[in-house]
Short mmCIF file of C-alpha atoms and ligand atoms in Angstrom, two decimals:
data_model
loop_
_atom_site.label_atom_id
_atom_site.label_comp_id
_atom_site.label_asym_id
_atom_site.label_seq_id
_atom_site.Cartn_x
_atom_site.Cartn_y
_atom_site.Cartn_z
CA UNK A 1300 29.63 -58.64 7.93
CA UNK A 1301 33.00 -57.58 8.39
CA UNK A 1302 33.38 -55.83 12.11
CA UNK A 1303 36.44 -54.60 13.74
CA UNK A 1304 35.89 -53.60 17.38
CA UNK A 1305 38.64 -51.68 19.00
CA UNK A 1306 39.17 -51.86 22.86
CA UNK A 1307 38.15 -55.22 24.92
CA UNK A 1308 37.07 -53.47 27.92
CA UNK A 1309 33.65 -54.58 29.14
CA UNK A 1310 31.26 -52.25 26.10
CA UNK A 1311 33.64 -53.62 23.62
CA UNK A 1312 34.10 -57.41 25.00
CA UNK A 1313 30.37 -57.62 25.01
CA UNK A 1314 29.73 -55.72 21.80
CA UNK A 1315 32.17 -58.17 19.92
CA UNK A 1316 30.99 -61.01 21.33
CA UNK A 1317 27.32 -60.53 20.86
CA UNK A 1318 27.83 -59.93 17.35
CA UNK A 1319 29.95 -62.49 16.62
CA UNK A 1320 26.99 -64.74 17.66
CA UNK A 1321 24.62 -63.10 15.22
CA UNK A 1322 26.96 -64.34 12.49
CA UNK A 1323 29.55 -61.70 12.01
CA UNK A 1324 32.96 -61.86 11.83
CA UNK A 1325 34.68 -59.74 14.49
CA UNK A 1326 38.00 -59.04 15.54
CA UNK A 1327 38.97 -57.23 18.69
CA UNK A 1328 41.68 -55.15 18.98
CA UNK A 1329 43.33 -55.14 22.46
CA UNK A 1330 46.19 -53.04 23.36
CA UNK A 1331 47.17 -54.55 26.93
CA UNK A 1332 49.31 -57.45 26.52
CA UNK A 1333 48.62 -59.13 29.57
CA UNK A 1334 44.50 -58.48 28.80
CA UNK A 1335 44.71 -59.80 24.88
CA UNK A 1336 46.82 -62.88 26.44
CA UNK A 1337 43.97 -63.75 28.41
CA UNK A 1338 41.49 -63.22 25.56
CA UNK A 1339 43.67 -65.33 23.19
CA UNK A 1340 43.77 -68.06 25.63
CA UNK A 1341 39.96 -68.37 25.31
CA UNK A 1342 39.43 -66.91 28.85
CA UNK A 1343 36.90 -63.81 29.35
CA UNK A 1344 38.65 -61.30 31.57
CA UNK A 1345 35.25 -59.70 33.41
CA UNK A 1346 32.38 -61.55 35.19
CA UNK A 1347 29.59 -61.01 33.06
CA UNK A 1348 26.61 -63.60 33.48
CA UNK A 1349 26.66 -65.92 29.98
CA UNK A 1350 29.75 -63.90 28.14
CA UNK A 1351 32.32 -66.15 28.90
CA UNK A 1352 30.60 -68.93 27.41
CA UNK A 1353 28.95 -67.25 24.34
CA UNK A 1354 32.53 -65.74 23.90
CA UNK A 1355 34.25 -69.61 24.23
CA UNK A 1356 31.99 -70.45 21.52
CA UNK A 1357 32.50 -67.80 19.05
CA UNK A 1358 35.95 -68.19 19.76
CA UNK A 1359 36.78 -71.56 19.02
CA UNK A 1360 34.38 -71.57 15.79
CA UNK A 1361 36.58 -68.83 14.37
CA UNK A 1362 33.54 -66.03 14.46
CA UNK A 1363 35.52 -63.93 17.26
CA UNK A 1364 39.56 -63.24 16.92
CA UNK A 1365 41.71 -61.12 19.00
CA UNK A 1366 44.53 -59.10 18.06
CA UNK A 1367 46.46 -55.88 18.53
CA UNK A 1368 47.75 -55.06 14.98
CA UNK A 1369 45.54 -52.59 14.11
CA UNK A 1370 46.26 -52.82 10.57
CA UNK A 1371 45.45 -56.22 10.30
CA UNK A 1372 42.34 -56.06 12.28
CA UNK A 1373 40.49 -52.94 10.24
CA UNK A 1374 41.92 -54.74 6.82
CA UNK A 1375 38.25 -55.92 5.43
CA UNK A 1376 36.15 -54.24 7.89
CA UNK A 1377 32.86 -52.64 7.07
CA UNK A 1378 32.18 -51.29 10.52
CA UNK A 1379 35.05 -50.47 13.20
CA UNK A 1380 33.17 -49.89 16.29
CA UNK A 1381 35.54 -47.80 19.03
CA UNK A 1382 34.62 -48.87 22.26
CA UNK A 1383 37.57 -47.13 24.53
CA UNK A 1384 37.10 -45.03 27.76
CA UNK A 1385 35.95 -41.69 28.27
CA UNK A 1386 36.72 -41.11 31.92
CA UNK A 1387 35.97 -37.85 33.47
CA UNK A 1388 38.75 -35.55 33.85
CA UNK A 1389 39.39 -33.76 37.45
CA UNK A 1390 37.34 -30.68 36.34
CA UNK A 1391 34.22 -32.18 35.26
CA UNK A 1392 34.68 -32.53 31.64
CA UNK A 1393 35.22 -35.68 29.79
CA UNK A 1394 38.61 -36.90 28.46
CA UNK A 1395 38.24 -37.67 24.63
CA UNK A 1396 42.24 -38.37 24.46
CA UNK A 1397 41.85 -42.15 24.11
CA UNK A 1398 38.97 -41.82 21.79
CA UNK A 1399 40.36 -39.24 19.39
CA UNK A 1400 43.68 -41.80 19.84
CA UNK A 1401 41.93 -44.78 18.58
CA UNK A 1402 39.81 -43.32 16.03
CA UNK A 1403 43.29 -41.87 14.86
CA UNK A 1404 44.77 -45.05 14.74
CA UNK A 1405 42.32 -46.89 12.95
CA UNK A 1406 42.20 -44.06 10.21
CA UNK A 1407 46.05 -44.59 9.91
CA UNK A 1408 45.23 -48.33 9.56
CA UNK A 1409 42.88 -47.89 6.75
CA UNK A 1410 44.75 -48.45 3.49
CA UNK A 1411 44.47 -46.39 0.49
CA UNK A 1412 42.62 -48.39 -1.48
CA UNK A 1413 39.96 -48.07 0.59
CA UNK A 1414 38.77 -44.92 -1.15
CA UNK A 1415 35.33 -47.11 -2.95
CA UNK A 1416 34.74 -48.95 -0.19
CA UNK A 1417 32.80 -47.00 2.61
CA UNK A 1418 34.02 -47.97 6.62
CA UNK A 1419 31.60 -46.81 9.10
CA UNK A 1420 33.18 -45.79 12.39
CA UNK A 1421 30.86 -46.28 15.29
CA UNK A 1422 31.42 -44.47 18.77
CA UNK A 1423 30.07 -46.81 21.32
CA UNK A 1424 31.56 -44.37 23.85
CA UNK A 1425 29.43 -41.93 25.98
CA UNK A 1426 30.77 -38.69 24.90
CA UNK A 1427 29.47 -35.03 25.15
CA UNK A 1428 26.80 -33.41 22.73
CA UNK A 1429 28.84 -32.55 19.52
CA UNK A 1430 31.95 -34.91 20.10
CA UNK A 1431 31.02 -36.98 16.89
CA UNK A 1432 30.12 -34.57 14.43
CA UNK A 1433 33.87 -33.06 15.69
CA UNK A 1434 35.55 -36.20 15.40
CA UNK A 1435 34.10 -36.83 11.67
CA UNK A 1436 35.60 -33.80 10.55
CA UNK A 1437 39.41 -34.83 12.17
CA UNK A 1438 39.15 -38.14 10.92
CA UNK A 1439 37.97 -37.06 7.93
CA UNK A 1440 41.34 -34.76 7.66
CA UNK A 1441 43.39 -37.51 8.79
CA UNK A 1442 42.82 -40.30 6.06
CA UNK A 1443 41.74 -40.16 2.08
CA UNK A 1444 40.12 -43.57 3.03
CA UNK A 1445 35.77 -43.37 2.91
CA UNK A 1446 34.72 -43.08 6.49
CA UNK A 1447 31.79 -42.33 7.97
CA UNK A 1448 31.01 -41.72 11.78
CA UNK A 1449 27.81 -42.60 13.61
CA UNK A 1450 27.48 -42.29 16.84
CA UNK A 1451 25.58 -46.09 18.45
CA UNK A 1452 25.36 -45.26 22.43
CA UNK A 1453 24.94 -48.43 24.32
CA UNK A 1454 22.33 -49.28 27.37
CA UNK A 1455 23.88 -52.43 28.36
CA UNK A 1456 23.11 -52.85 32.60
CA UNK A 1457 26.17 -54.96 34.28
CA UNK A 1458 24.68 -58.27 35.29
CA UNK A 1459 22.13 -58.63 32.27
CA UNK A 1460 24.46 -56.95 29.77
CA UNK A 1461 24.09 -60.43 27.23
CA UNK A 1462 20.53 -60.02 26.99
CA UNK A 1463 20.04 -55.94 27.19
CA UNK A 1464 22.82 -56.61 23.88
CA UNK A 1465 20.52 -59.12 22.27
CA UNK A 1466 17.32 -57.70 23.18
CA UNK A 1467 17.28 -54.38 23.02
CA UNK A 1468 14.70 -52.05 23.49
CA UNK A 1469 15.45 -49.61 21.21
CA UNK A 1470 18.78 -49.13 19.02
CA UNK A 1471 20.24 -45.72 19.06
CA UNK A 1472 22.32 -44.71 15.75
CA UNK A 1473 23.43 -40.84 15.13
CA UNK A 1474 24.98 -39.16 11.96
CA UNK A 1475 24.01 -37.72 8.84
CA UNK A 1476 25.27 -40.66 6.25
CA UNK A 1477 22.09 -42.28 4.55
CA UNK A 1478 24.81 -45.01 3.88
CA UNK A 1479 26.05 -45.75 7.31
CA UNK A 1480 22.47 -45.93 8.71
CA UNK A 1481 21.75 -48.76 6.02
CA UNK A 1482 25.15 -50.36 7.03
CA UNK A 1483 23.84 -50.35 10.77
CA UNK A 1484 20.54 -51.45 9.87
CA UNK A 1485 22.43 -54.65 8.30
CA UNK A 1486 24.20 -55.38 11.07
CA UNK A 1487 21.81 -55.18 14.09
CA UNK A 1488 19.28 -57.04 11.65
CA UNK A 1489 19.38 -60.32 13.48
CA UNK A 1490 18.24 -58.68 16.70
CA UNK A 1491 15.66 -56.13 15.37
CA UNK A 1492 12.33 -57.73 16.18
CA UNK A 1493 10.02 -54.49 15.21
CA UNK A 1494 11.03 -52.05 12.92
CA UNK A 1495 10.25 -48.89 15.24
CA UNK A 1496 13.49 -50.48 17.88
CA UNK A 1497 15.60 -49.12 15.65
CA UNK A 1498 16.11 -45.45 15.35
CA UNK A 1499 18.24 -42.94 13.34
CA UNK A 1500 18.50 -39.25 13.99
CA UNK A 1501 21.43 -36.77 14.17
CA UNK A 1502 24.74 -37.15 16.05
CA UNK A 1503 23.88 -34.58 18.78
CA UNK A 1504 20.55 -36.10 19.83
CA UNK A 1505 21.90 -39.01 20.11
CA UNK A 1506 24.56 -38.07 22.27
CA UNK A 1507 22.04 -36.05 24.84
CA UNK A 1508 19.78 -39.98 24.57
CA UNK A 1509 22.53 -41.65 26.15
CA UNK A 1510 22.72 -38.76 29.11
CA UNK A 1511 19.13 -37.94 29.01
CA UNK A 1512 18.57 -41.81 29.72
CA UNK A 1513 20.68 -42.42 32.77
CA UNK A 1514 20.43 -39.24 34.47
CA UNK A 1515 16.19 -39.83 34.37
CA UNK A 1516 16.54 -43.40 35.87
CA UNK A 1517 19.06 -41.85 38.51
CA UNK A 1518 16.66 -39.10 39.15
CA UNK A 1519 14.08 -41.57 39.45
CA UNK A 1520 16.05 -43.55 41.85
CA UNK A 1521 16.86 -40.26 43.71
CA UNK A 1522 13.37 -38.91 43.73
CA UNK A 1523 12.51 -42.21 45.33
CA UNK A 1524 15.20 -42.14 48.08
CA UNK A 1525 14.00 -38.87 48.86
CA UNK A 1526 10.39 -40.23 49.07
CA UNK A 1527 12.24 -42.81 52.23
CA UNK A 1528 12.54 -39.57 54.48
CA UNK A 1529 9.33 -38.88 54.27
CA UNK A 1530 7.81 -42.45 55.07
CA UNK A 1531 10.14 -42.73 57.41
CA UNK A 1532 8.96 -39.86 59.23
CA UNK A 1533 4.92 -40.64 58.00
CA UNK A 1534 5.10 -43.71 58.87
CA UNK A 1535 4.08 -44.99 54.97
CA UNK A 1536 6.42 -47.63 53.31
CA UNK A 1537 8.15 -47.17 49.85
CA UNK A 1538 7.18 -50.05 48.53
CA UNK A 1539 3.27 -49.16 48.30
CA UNK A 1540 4.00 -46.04 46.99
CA UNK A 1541 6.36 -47.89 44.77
CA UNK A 1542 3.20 -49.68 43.54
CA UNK A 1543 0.66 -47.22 43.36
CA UNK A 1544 3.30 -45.03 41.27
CA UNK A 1545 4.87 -47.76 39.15
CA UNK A 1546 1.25 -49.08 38.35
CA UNK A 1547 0.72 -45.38 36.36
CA UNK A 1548 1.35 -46.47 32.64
CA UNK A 1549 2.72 -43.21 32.61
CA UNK A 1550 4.91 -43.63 35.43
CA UNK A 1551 5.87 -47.29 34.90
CA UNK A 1552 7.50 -49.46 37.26
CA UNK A 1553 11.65 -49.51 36.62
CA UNK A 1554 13.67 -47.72 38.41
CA UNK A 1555 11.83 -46.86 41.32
CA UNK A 1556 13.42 -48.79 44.16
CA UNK A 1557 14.40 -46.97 47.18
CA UNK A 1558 17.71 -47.71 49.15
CA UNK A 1559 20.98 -46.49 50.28
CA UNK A 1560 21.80 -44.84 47.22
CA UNK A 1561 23.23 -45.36 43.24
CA UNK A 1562 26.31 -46.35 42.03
CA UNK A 1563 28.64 -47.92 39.20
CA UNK A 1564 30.77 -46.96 35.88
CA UNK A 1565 27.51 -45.22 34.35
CA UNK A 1566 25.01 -43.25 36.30
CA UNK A 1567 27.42 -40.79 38.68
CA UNK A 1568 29.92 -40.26 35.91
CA UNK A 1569 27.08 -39.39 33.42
CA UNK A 1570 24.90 -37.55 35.50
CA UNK A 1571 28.09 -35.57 36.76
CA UNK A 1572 28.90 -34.60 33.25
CA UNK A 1573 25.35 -33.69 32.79
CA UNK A 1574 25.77 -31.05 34.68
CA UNK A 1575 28.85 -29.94 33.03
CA UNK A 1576 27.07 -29.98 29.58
CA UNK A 1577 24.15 -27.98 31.41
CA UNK A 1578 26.98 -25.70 32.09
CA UNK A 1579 28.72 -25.24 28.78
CA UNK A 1580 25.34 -24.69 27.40
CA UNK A 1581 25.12 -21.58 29.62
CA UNK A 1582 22.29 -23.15 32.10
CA UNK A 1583 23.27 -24.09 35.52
CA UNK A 1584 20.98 -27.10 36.38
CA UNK A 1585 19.77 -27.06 39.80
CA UNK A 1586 17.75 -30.58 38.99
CA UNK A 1587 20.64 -32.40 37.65
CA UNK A 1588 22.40 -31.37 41.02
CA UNK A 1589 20.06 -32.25 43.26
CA UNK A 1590 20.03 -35.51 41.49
CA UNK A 1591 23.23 -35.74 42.71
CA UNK A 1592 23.25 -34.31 46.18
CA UNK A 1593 20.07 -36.52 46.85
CA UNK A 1594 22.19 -39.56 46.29
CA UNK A 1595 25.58 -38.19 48.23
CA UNK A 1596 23.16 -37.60 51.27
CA UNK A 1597 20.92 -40.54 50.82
CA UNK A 1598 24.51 -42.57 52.05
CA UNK A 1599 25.13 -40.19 54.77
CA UNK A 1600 21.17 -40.51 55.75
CA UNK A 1601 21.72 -44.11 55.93
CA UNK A 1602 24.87 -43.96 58.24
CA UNK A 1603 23.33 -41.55 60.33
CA UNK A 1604 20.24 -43.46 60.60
CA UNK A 1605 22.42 -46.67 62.21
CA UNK A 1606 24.14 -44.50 64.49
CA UNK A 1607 21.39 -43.34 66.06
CA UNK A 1608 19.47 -46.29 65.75
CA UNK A 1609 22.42 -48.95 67.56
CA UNK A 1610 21.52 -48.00 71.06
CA UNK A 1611 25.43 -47.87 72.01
CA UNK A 1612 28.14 -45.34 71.05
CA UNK A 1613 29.61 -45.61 67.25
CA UNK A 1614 33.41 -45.77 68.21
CA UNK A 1615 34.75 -49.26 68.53
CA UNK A 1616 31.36 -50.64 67.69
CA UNK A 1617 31.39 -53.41 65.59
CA UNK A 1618 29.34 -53.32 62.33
CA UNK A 1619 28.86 -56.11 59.57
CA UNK A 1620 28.63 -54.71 56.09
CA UNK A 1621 27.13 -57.58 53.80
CA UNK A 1622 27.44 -56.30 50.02
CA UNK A 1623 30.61 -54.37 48.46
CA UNK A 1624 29.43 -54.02 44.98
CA UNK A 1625 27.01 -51.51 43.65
CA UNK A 1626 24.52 -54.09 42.42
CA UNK A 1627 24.14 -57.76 42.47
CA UNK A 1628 25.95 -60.52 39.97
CA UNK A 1629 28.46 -58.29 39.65
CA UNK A 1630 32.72 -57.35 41.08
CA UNK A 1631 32.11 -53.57 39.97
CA UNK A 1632 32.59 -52.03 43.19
CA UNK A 1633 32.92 -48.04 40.82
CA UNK A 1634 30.97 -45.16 42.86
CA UNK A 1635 29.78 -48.14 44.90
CA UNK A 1636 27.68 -46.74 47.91
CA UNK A 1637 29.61 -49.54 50.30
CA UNK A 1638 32.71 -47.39 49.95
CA UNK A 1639 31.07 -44.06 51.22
CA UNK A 1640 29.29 -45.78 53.94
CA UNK A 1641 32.57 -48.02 54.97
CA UNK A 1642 34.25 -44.63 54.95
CA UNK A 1643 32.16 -42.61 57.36
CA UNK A 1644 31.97 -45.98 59.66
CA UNK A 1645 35.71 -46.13 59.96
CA UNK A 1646 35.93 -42.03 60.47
CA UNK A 1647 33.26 -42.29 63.28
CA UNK A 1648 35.56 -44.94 65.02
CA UNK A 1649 33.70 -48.26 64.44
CA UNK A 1650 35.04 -51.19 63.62
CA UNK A 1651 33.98 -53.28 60.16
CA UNK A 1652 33.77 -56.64 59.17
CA UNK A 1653 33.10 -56.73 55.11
CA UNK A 1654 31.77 -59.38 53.05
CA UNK A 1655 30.93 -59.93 49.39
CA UNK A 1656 30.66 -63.08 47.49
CA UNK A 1657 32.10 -61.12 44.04
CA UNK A 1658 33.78 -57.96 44.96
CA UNK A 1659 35.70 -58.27 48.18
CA UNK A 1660 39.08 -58.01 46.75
CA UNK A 1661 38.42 -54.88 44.36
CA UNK A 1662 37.42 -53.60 47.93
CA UNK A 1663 40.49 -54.82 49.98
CA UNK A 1664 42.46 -52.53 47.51
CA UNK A 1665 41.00 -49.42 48.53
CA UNK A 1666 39.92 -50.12 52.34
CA UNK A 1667 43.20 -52.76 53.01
CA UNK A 1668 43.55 -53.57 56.79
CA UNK A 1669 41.28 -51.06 58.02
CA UNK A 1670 38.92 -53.53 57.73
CA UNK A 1671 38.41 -57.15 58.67
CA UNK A 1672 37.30 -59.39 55.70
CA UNK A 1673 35.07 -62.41 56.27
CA UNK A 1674 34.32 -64.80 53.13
CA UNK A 1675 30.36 -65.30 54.33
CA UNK A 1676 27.97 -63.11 55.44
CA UNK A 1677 27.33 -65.69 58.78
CA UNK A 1678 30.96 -65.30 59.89
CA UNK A 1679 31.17 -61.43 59.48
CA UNK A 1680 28.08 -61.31 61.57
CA UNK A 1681 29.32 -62.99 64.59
CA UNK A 1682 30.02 -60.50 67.68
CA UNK A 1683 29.03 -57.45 65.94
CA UNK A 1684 26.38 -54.68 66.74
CA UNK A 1685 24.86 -54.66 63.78
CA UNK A 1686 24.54 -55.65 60.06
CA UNK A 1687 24.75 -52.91 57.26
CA UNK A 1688 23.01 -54.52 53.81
CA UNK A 1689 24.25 -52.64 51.17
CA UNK A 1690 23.97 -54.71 47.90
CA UNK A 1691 20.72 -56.86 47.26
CA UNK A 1692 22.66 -60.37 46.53
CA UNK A 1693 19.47 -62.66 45.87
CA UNK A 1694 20.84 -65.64 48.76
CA UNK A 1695 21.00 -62.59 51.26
CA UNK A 1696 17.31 -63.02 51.87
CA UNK A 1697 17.50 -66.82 52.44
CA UNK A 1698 20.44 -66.34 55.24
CA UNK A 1699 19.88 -68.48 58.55
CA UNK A 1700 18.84 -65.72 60.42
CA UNK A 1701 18.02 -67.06 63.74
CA UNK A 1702 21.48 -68.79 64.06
CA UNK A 1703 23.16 -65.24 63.00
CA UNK A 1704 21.03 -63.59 65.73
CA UNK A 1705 22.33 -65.91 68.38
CA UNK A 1706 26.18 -65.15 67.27
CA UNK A 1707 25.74 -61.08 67.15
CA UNK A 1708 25.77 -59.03 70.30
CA UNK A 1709 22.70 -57.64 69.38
CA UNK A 1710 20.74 -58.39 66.16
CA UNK A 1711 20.33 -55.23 64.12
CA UNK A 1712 19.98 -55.08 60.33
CA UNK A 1713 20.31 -51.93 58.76
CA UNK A 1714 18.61 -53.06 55.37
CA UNK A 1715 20.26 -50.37 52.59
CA UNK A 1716 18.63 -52.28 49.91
CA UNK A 1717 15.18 -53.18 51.04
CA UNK A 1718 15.57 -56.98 50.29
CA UNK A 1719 14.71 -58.56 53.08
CA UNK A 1720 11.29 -59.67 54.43
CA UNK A 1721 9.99 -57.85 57.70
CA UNK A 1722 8.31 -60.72 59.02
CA UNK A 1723 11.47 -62.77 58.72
CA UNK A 1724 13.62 -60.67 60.36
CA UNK A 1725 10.39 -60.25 63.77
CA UNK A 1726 10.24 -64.13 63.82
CA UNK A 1727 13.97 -64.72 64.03
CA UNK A 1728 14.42 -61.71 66.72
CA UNK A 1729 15.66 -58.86 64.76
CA UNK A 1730 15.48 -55.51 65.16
CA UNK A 1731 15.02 -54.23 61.46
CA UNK A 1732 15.30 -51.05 59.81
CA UNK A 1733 14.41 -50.99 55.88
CA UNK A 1734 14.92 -47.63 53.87
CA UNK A 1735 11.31 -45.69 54.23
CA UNK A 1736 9.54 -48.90 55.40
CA UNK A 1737 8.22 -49.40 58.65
CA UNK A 1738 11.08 -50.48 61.38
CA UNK A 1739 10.59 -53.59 63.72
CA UNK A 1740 12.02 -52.66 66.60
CA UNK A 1741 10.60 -55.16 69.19
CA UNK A 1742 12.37 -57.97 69.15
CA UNK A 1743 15.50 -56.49 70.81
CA UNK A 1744 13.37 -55.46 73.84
CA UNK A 1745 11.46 -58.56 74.20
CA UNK A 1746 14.97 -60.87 73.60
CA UNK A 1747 16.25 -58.13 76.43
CA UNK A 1748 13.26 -58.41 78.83
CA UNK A 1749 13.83 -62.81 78.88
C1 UDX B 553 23.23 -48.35 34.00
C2 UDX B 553 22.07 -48.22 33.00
O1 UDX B 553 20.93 -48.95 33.48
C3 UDX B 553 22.49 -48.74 31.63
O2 UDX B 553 21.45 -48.54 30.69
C4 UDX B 553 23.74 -47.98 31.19
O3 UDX B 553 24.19 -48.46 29.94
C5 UDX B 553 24.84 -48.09 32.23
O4 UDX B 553 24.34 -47.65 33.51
P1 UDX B 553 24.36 -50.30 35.42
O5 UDX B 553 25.25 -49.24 35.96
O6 UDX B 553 24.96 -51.58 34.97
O7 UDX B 553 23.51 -49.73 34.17
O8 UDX B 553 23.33 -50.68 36.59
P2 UDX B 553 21.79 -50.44 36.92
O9 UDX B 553 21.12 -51.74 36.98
O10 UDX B 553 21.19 -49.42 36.04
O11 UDX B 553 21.92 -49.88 38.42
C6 UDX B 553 22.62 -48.66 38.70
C7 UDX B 553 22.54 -48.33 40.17
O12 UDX B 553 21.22 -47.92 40.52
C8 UDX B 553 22.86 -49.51 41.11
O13 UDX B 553 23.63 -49.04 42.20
C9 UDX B 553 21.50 -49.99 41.58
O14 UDX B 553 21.54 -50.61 42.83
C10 UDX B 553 20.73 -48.67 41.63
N1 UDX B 553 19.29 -48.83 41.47
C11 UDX B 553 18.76 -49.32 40.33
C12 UDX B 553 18.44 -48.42 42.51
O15 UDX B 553 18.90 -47.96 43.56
N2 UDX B 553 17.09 -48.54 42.34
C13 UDX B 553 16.53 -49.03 41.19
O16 UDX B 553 15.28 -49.09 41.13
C14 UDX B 553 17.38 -49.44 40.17
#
């Protein structure tokens, strides 16, 4: 099929791509000159694990174009997904400016004669309950051209994005055209292994499924970090309960793991707006907030928990923070819990030493010289009080911690990510403190009593 896919942003990049590999043809549309440069050039502009070489491919076969004449782009297209930002304006709500823009554009785009020929217009973007069926009716006052508007919201995680494209569990389509369903149907075809995955229903549902999803797996996550306080002070570890929950077909197992808190583009923008949709419904959600506050104090819990735990004052103590982004195999360092817990370091007067194999310079622009910057988490180890883990990079675990012991002025990991072994850390004479897991706290007094 024919598929136009306007904005080249990370949703849209991977959405083109993907498709392109199933067979379509797809042209991007890319409005930053120095961004479309870089994607005529062949190069993919975002880490993504196994986009930049499906995208090379598709590229140099032809399958995948890039361009930003509009006109050109939308010329034969069936389906014209619009994959642009909806960033969340300083009062809560969400800013539909660049999608009403481009959804504008593209009708302006459409020639005449396209008044047989049906284009479906697919909002990739999360946007509020009631956003599409409003944005049908503009664009339907906008252009004599046949256009149709489903809404397709996207669960692609950062780091597996590829696959969660390719292998979905369920496809998501919203609207009211008979039509454009069939017309999605055709195009996710390759990909649909059961015919259950893929799901139509109205344009408002499927706008609250996009919301409803993230803001359960945050609350999940936050119900869990809540869970750490009281292990902590039980004496039970997280990760049995973990278990014994997660092994509950009813519970299942995702999304339950404890640690200094969530983060990225996704879960605090959309549960944040869930709140404001609560609102404009009339129904002030005290859950969706705590989701929320759970998460904004599970940072501050985890700061507090090292200053009282480092056995010497905070100010001008030295602290190694391994892990800047919000998750592993990726430079996304948005709503990333490093930046709170960096922040509240520096304001209590200690000093930091930062590391990150992927996402130290997104960090350097917010934090600058107010911190030191070390290109392995060895070096920013040496002569510090203690290590802060805040993002679960795999090779963490595998670190030689014996010979990072010997360099530190005392060995203390804070573990904000629960991805390191206990036993390790004893043997190699750390003092350990995991999120709602039992602490090992005797290897600092026996290395202190020799
Ligand atoms: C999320 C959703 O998973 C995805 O469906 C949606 O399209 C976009 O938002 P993403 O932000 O890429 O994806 O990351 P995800 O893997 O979901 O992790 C989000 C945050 O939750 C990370 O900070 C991660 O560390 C944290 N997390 C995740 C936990 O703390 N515990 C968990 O069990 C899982």
């Amino acid at each position: 099929m024919d598929v136009t896919v306007v904005g080249c942003g990370y949703v849209g990049l991977v959405t083109a791509t993907c498709l392109a590999s199933l067979g379509h043809t797809v042209r991007g549309v890319e409005k930053d000159p120095r961004k479309l440069k870089t994607l005529q050039d062949g190069h993919c502009p975002i880490f993504e694990p196994g986009l930049a070489e499906l995208m090379q491919e598709n590229f140099a076969s032809g399958a995948l174009q890039f361009t930003d004449n509009m006109k050109e782009a939308v010329h034969e297209a069936e389906v014209v997904f619009l994959a642009v930002g909806t960033p969340p304006k300083p009062d809560g709500t969400v800013d539909m400016s660049y999608l009403e823009g481009a959804g504008k554009e593209v009708c302006d785009a459409l020639a005449e004669d396209r008044q047989q020929c049906m284009v479906t217009i697919v909002v990739k973007s999360t946007v509020p309950a009631g956003t599409n069926r409003k944005l049908y009716g503009f664009l339907r006052s906008q252009t004599r051209a046949y256009v149709q508007v489903v809404s397709n919201p996207e669960f692609l995680r950062e780091g597996s994005a590829v696959k969660d494209f390719l292998e979905p569990d369920r496809i998501v389509v919203g609207g009211e055209s008979p039509e454009a369903f069939r017309m999605m149907r055709r195009l996710y075809d390759p990909i649909i292994k059961r015919e259950e995955t893929f799901m139509t229903m109205g344009w408002e549902s499927a706008e609250l499924t996009k919301y409803a999803a993230n803001t359960m797996l945050a609350a999940r996550i936050s119900f869990m970090n809540e869970m750490t306080i009281l292990c902590e002070h039980y004496g039970a570890d997280i990760e049995d309960i973990r278990k014994g929950i997660g092994s509950d077909a009813r519970i299942g197992p995702a999304f339950l793991r404890a640690g200094c808190g969530y983060g990225g583009s996704c879960f605090p923008k959309d549960v944040a707006a869930m709140e404001h949709i609560s609102r404009a419904a009339g129904h002030e959600s005290l859950f969706v907030h705590a989701i929320q506050t759970t998460n904004a104090n599970q940072k501050k819990r985890f700061v507090d928990r090292l200053i009282s735990k480092l056995g010497r004052p905070i100010e001008r103590a030295s602290i190694a923070v391994w892990g800047l982004a919000f998750k592993a195999d990726t430079d996304d360092i948005r709503e990333s819990p490093a930046i709170d817990v960096i922040r509240y370091l520096l304001e209590r007067g200690a000093q930091v030493k930062a590391t990150d194999p992927r996402a130290m310079n997104n960090m350097k622009a917010i934090f600058g010289d107010q911190v030191e910057w070390h290109g392995d988490p060895v070096s920013a180890a040496v002569e510090t009080d203690a290590v802060a883990l805040l993002t679960d990079w795999p090779f963490y675990s595998t670190l030689p911690f014996r010979k990072i012991a010997a360099t530190m002025n005392q060995p203390i990991i804070f573990d904000g990510r629960n991805c390191l072994h206990r036993d390790v850390m004893r043997e190699t004479g750390f003092q350990y403190y995991p999120m709602g897991r039992p602490a090992v706290e005797a290897s600092l007094r026996l290395k202190a009593r020799s």
